[in-house]
Coordinates of C-alpha atoms in Angstrom, one line a residue:
X1 CA 48.2 8.4 20.3
X2 CA 46.7 5.8 17.9
X3 CA 46.9 7.0 14.4
X4 CA 44.1 5.9 12.0
X5 CA 44.0 5.2 8.4
X6 CA 41.2 6.0 5.9
X7 CA 38.5 8.6 6.2
X8 CA 39.2 9.2 9.9
X9 CA 42.3 11.1 8.9
X10 CA 40.1 14.0 7.5
X11 CA 39.3 15.1 11.0
X12 CA 41.8 13.2 13.1
X13 CA 44.8 14.9 11.5
X14 CA 43.4 18.4 11.9
X15 CA 45.4 20.5 14.4
X16 CA 44.2 23.6 16.2
X17 CA 44.1 26.8 14.1
X18 CA 43.7 24.8 10.8
X19 CA 40.9 26.3 8.7
X20 CA 38.2 24.3 6.9
X21 CA 35.8 25.9 4.4
X22 CA 32.3 24.6 4.4
X23 CA 30.0 26.7 2.2
X24 CA 30.1 30.2 3.6
X25 CA 31.6 29.0 6.9
X26 CA 35.3 28.9 7.8
X27 CA 35.8 26.5 10.7
X28 CA 38.7 26.2 13.1
X29 CA 39.0 22.9 15.0
X30 CA 39.1 23.3 18.7
X31 CA 38.8 19.6 19.7
X32 CA 39.1 16.5 17.5
X33 CA 38.9 13.2 19.4
X34 CA 39.9 9.8 18.2
X35 CA 37.6 8.0 15.7
X36 CA 37.5 5.1 13.3
X37 CA 36.6 5.5 9.7
X38 CA 33.1 6.5 8.6
X39 CA 30.8 3.5 7.9
X40 CA 27.7 3.1 5.7
X41 CA 24.4 1.8 7.2
X42 CA 23.0 1.4 3.7
X43 CA 19.3 1.1 3.3
X44 CA 18.6 0.2 6.9
X45 CA 17.2 1.9 10.0
X46 CA 20.1 0.8 12.1
X47 CA 21.8 4.2 12.7
X48 CA 21.4 3.6 16.5
X49 CA 23.7 0.5 16.2
X50 CA 26.3 2.2 13.9
X51 CA 26.5 5.4 16.0
X52 CA 26.7 3.6 19.3
X53 CA 29.4 1.2 18.1
X54 CA 31.3 4.1 16.5
X55 CA 31.2 5.7 20.0
X56 CA 32.4 2.5 21.6
X57 CA 35.2 2.2 19.2
X58 CA 36.3 5.7 20.1
X59 CA 36.1 4.7 23.8
X60 CA 38.5 1.9 23.1
X61 CA 40.9 4.2 21.3
X62 CA 40.7 6.7 24.2
X63 CA 41.5 3.9 26.6
X64 CA 44.6 2.9 24.6
X65 CA 43.1 -0.4 23.5
X66 CA 43.8 0.2 19.8
X67 CA 41.5 0.0 16.8
X68 CA 38.5 -2.2 17.2
X69 CA 35.9 -2.7 14.4
X70 CA 32.7 -4.0 15.9
X71 CA 29.8 -5.8 14.3
X72 CA 26.7 -3.6 14.0
X73 CA 24.7 -6.6 12.7
X74 CA 25.5 -8.7 15.8
X75 CA 23.8 -6.0 17.8
X76 CA 20.9 -5.8 15.3
X77 CA 20.3 -9.6 15.4
X78 CA 20.1 -9.7 19.2
X79 CA 18.1 -6.5 19.5
X80 CA 15.5 -7.8 17.0
X81 CA 15.2 -11.0 18.9
X82 CA 14.6 -9.2 22.2
X83 CA 12.2 -6.7 20.5
X84 CA 10.2 -9.5 19.0
X85 CA 9.7 -11.2 22.4
X86 CA 8.5 -7.9 23.9
X87 CA 6.3 -7.0 21.0
X88 CA 4.5 -10.3 21.3
X89 CA 4.3 -10.1 25.1
X90 CA 2.7 -6.6 24.7
X91 CA 0.1 -7.9 22.2
X92 CA 1.5 -5.6 19.5
X93 CA 1.1 -2.5 21.6
X94 CA 4.7 -1.5 21.0
X95 CA 6.7 0.1 18.2
X96 CA 8.2 -2.7 16.1
X97 CA 10.7 -2.0 13.3
X98 CA 14.3 -1.3 12.4
X99 CA 14.7 1.6 14.8
X100 CA 16.3 1.5 18.2
X101 CA 18.1 3.5 20.8
X102 CA 21.6 3.8 22.2
X103 CA 20.8 1.7 25.3
X104 CA 19.8 -1.2 23.1
X105 CA 23.5 -1.5 22.2
X106 CA 24.5 -1.2 25.8
X107 CA 22.0 -4.0 26.6
X108 CA 23.4 -6.2 23.9
X109 CA 27.0 -5.6 25.2
X110 CA 25.9 -6.5 28.7
X111 CA 23.7 -9.5 27.9
X112 CA 25.3 -11.1 24.8
X113 CA 28.8 -9.7 24.4
X114 CA 30.3 -8.4 21.1
X115 CA 32.1 -9.7 18.0
X116 CA 34.3 -8.1 15.4
X117 CA 32.9 -6.9 12.1
X118 CA 35.2 -9.3 10.2
X119 CA 33.7 -12.2 12.1
X120 CA 30.0 -11.3 11.6
X121 CA 29.3 -8.9 8.7
X122 CA 25.5 -9.6 8.5
X123 CA 25.4 -9.8 4.7
X124 CA 23.8 -13.1 4.1
X125 CA 21.2 -12.2 1.4
X126 CA 23.2 -11.7 -1.8
X127 CA 23.8 -8.0 -1.5
X128 CA 27.1 -6.2 -1.1
X129 CA 25.7 -3.5 1.2
X130 CA 23.2 -3.4 4.0
X131 CA 19.6 -3.4 2.9
X132 CA 16.9 -4.5 5.4
X133 CA 13.7 -3.6 3.6
X134 CA 12.6 -7.2 3.0
X135 CA 13.8 -8.5 6.3
X136 CA 12.0 -5.8 8.3
X137 CA 8.7 -6.6 6.5
X138 CA 9.1 -10.3 6.9
X139 CA 9.8 -10.0 10.6
X140 CA 6.9 -7.6 11.2
X141 CA 4.6 -10.0 9.4
X142 CA 5.7 -12.9 11.5
X143 CA 5.2 -11.2 14.9
X144 CA 1.8 -9.8 13.8
X145 CA 0.9 -13.3 12.7
X146 CA 1.8 -14.8 16.0
X147 CA -0.4 -12.3 17.9
X148 CA -3.4 -12.6 15.5
X149 CA -3.4 -16.4 15.2
X150 CA -6.9 -17.8 15.6
X151 CA -6.1 -20.4 18.1
X152 CA -5.5 -17.7 20.7
X153 CA -2.6 -19.7 22.2
X154 CA 1.0 -19.3 21.4
X155 CA 3.3 -22.2 20.5
X156 CA 6.8 -22.7 21.7
X157 CA 8.0 -22.5 18.0
X158 CA 7.6 -18.9 17.1
X159 CA 10.7 -17.6 18.9
X160 CA 12.7 -20.2 16.9
X161 CA 11.1 -19.0 13.7
X162 CA 12.2 -15.4 14.4
X163 CA 15.7 -16.6 15.1
X164 CA 15.7 -18.7 11.9
X165 CA 14.6 -15.6 9.9
X166 CA 17.4 -13.5 11.4
X167 CA 19.8 -16.3 10.6
X168 CA 18.6 -16.4 7.0
X169 CA 19.2 -12.7 6.4
X170 CA 22.1 -11.9 8.7
X171 CA 23.7 -15.2 9.3
X172 CA 24.0 -17.3 12.5
X173 CA 25.5 -15.7 15.5
X174 CA 28.8 -17.3 16.3
X175 CA 29.0 -19.1 19.6
X176 CA 32.7 -19.3 19.3
X177 CA 35.2 -17.8 16.9
X178 CA 38.8 -17.3 16.2
X179 CA 40.2 -13.7 15.8
X180 CA 43.8 -12.8 15.4
X181 CA 44.9 -16.3 16.4
X182 CA 42.9 -16.4 19.6
X183 CA 39.6 -18.2 20.4
X184 CA 36.7 -16.2 21.8
X185 CA 33.0 -16.3 22.6
X186 CA 31.0 -13.1 22.2
X187 CA 31.1 -12.7 26.0
X188 CA 34.9 -13.3 26.3
X189 CA 35.6 -10.9 23.5
X190 CA 33.5 -8.2 25.2
X191 CA 35.3 -8.9 28.4
X192 CA 38.6 -8.3 26.7
X193 CA 37.4 -5.0 25.3
X194 CA 37.1 -3.9 28.9
X195 CA 34.0 -1.6 28.4
X196 CA 31.8 -1.5 31.5
X197 CA 28.1 -1.2 30.4
X198 CA 27.3 0.6 33.6
X199 CA 29.5 3.5 32.7
X200 CA 27.2 4.6 29.9
X201 CA 24.2 6.8 30.6
X202 CA 21.9 9.0 28.4
X203 CA 21.1 12.7 29.0
X204 CA 18.3 14.9 27.7
X205 CA 16.5 18.1 28.5
X206 CA 12.7 18.5 28.6
X207 CA 10.4 20.5 30.8
X208 CA 7.6 17.9 31.2
X209 CA 9.7 15.9 33.7
X210 CA 11.6 16.9 36.8
X211 CA 15.3 17.8 36.4
X212 CA 18.1 15.6 37.6
X213 CA 15.8 12.6 37.6
X214 CA 15.7 9.7 35.1
X215 CA 12.6 9.2 32.9
X216 CA 11.5 7.0 30.1
X217 CA 11.9 9.0 26.9
X218 CA 8.6 9.1 25.0
X219 CA 9.8 8.4 21.5
X220 CA 8.6 5.5 19.3
X221 CA 12.0 3.8 18.9
X222 CA 12.4 3.5 22.7
X223 CA 10.8 0.1 22.6
X224 CA 13.0 -1.1 25.5
X225 CA 11.7 1.8 27.7
X226 CA 15.2 2.9 28.5
X227 CA 15.7 5.9 30.8
X228 CA 17.5 9.2 30.2
X229 CA 18.6 11.7 32.9
X230 CA 16.8 15.0 32.6
X231 CA 18.9 18.1 32.8
X232 CA 18.2 21.8 32.4
X233 CA 19.0 22.8 28.8
X234 CA 22.2 24.8 29.5
X235 CA 23.5 22.0 31.7
X236 CA 22.9 19.4 29.0
X237 CA 24.9 21.5 26.6
X238 CA 27.7 22.1 29.2
X239 CA 27.8 18.3 29.7
X240 CA 28.3 17.7 26.0
X241 CA 31.1 20.3 25.8
X242 CA 32.8 19.1 29.0
X243 CA 32.8 15.5 27.7
X244 CA 34.6 16.6 24.5
X245 CA 37.0 18.7 26.5
X246 CA 37.9 15.7 28.6
X247 CA 38.8 13.6 25.6
X248 CA 35.5 11.7 25.3
X249 CA 33.0 11.5 22.4
X250 CA 29.2 11.2 22.5
X251 CA 26.5 9.3 20.7
X252 CA 23.9 11.8 19.6
X253 CA 20.2 11.3 18.7
X254 CA 18.6 14.1 16.9
X255 CA 15.8 15.2 14.5
X256 CA 17.3 15.4 11.0
X257 CA 14.0 15.9 9.1
X258 CA 14.3 19.7 9.1
X259 CA 15.2 21.4 5.8
X260 CA 18.0 23.2 7.7
X261 CA 19.7 19.8 8.4
X262 CA 21.8 20.0 5.3
X263 CA 24.1 17.0 5.3
X264 CA 25.0 17.4 1.6
X265 CA 26.3 20.8 2.4
X266 CA 28.0 19.6 5.6
X267 CA 25.9 21.8 7.9
X268 CA 23.1 21.7 10.4
X269 CA 22.1 25.3 11.4
X270 CA 18.9 27.0 12.7
X271 CA 17.3 29.8 10.8
X272 CA 16.7 33.2 12.5
X273 CA 13.0 32.5 12.6
X274 CA 10.7 29.5 12.1
X275 CA 11.1 27.9 8.7
X276 CA 7.5 28.4 7.8
X277 CA 7.9 32.1 8.4
X278 CA 10.7 32.4 5.8
X279 CA 10.0 33.7 2.3
X280 CA 10.7 31.4 -0.7
X281 CA 13.8 33.5 -1.5
X282 CA 15.1 33.1 2.0
X283 CA 14.5 29.4 1.9
X284 CA 16.2 29.1 -1.5
X285 CA 19.2 31.1 -0.3
X286 CA 19.5 29.3 3.1
X287 CA 22.9 28.0 3.7
X288 CA 24.6 30.2 1.2
X289 CA 25.5 32.9 3.7
X290 CA 26.4 32.8 7.4
X291 CA 23.2 32.6 9.4
X292 CA 22.2 34.7 12.4
X293 CA 20.5 31.8 14.3
X294 CA 17.5 31.9 16.5
X295 CA 18.3 31.6 20.2
X296 CA 16.9 28.4 21.6
X297 CA 15.2 28.4 25.0
X298 CA 13.8 25.4 26.9
X299 CA 10.3 26.6 26.0
X300 CA 11.0 26.7 22.3
X301 CA 12.7 23.3 22.4
X302 CA 9.8 21.8 24.4
X303 CA 7.2 23.2 22.0
X304 CA 8.9 21.4 19.0
X305 CA 8.9 18.1 20.9
X306 CA 5.3 18.4 22.0
X307 CA 4.1 19.2 18.5
X308 CA 5.9 16.3 16.9
X309 CA 8.2 18.6 15.1
X310 CA 11.2 17.2 16.9
X311 CA 11.3 13.5 16.3
X312 CA 13.8 10.7 17.1
X313 CA 15.1 10.4 13.5
X314 CA 18.7 9.5 13.6
X315 CA 21.7 8.5 15.7
X316 CA 25.1 10.0 15.1
X317 CA 28.5 10.5 16.8
X318 CA 29.7 13.8 18.1
X319 CA 33.5 13.6 17.9
X320 CA 34.8 17.2 18.2
X321 CA 34.2 20.9 18.5
X322 CA 35.0 23.8 16.1
X323 CA 34.3 27.5 15.9
X324 CA 33.3 29.5 12.8
X325 CA 34.8 32.8 11.6
X326 CA 32.6 34.7 14.1
X327 CA 33.6 32.6 17.1
X328 CA 30.4 30.6 17.2
X329 CA 30.7 27.0 18.4
X330 CA 29.9 24.0 16.1
X331 CA 30.0 20.3 16.9
X332 CA 31.9 18.0 14.5
X333 CA 29.6 15.1 13.8
X334 CA 30.4 11.7 12.3
X335 CA 27.5 10.2 10.3
X336 CA 26.9 6.6 9.0
X337 CA 25.8 7.4 5.5
X338 CA 29.2 6.7 3.9
X339 CA 31.7 9.2 2.6
X340 CA 30.3 10.1 -0.8
X341 CA 27.1 12.0 0.0
X342 CA 28.9 15.3 0.9
X343 CA 32.3 17.0 0.6
X344 CA 33.3 16.4 4.2
X345 CA 34.0 12.7 3.9
X346 CA 30.8 11.8 5.8
X347 CA 31.1 14.3 8.6
X348 CA 29.2 17.6 9.1
X349 CA 29.1 20.6 11.4
X350 CA 26.1 21.1 13.7
X351 CA 25.8 24.5 15.3
X352 CA 25.5 24.9 19.0
X353 CA 21.9 26.1 18.6
X354 CA 21.0 23.2 16.4
X355 CA 22.2 20.7 18.9
X356 CA 20.4 22.7 21.7
X357 CA 17.2 22.7 19.6
X358 CA 16.9 19.2 18.1
X359 CA 18.7 16.8 20.4
X360 CA 16.5 14.0 21.7
X361 CA 19.3 12.5 23.8
X362 CA 23.0 11.9 24.0
X363 CA 24.9 8.9 25.4
X364 CA 28.0 9.6 27.4
X365 CA 30.5 7.9 29.6
X366 CA 29.5 9.1 33.0
X367 CA 33.1 9.5 33.9
X368 CA 33.4 12.3 31.4
X369 CA 31.0 14.5 33.5
X370 CA 31.8 16.9 36.3
X371 CA 31.5 15.5 39.8
X372 CA 29.0 18.1 40.9
X373 CA 26.7 17.0 38.1
X374 CA 27.1 13.4 39.0
X375 CA 26.1 14.2 42.5
X376 CA 23.0 16.0 41.3
X377 CA 22.1 12.8 39.4
X378 CA 22.9 10.6 42.4
X379 CA 25.5 8.7 40.4

């Protein structure tokens, strides 16, 4: 077992039967899989990169490769380049911004490789922490200008202008680097990591597409038109739990805009009835007592998605499973908002019903799934 230092110890060192108090809840850890320390994405929309790489780092720990700290900004640089090219090709009829999806990171790993965080930190603009507000606006203005230019023809210069801007803010991508006394390219470093991009798939559950088939998830940040495999809701939840039981973790995309996503309190739980049906007193007291949660059905979940009340807000990392004092299951979730915004060192507990309700998709190693399910998916 690879023992970690830093904030990862908070959950990594917990044994079964050890109790953790979070507000009115008392949690007992059932599963706690290997993780690196919590990171901070700062003032950026790059949760998809942080959560995916946290997941990949856990994959490397699980495989006995040791502790890798991978560069989120290497992924952002390459993804922004690809997104810019597609946005211009689509005449601007595509979502363009800081957001992304888990498969963007898989695509970067496959197409460009990977580098360590210490080799490429992406802080090339005079700040000590990540802040992409200016860069995002500059890049958006550039690609819009390319599309709207009055000559109605594109030069060969604009892709270089995008790359130069990314270089100015994040730094030039290393073509070759030395790490721990050995020379690498991004591709050779990725090869040494030994992660197979084809092992990683995304799962979801919606009723507007056939089950056991892949479909392009209709959320704005899916600019690359990546596909997810559609499962019945209970089977998606079973797949998440089975992956954890088999020693794997998962990258988790979810809506976090709801008032009952309470990161500061270390909890994400579902009220017993729709939030707008609660009284002011019930809303004010929410989270101070153990909640009898609403039971989530495929129909309830679908309605939230169809009405834009479930949105693709945030990417996180599910690393374990716990149960509360009443035996209800909660997922242990690693966030990328640093360690000082709640009392759980940057982690929180998401109830089974919350994950069932608000998940947009999860990325898993397909080898973590039961063989009968893989057969249904033709994998």
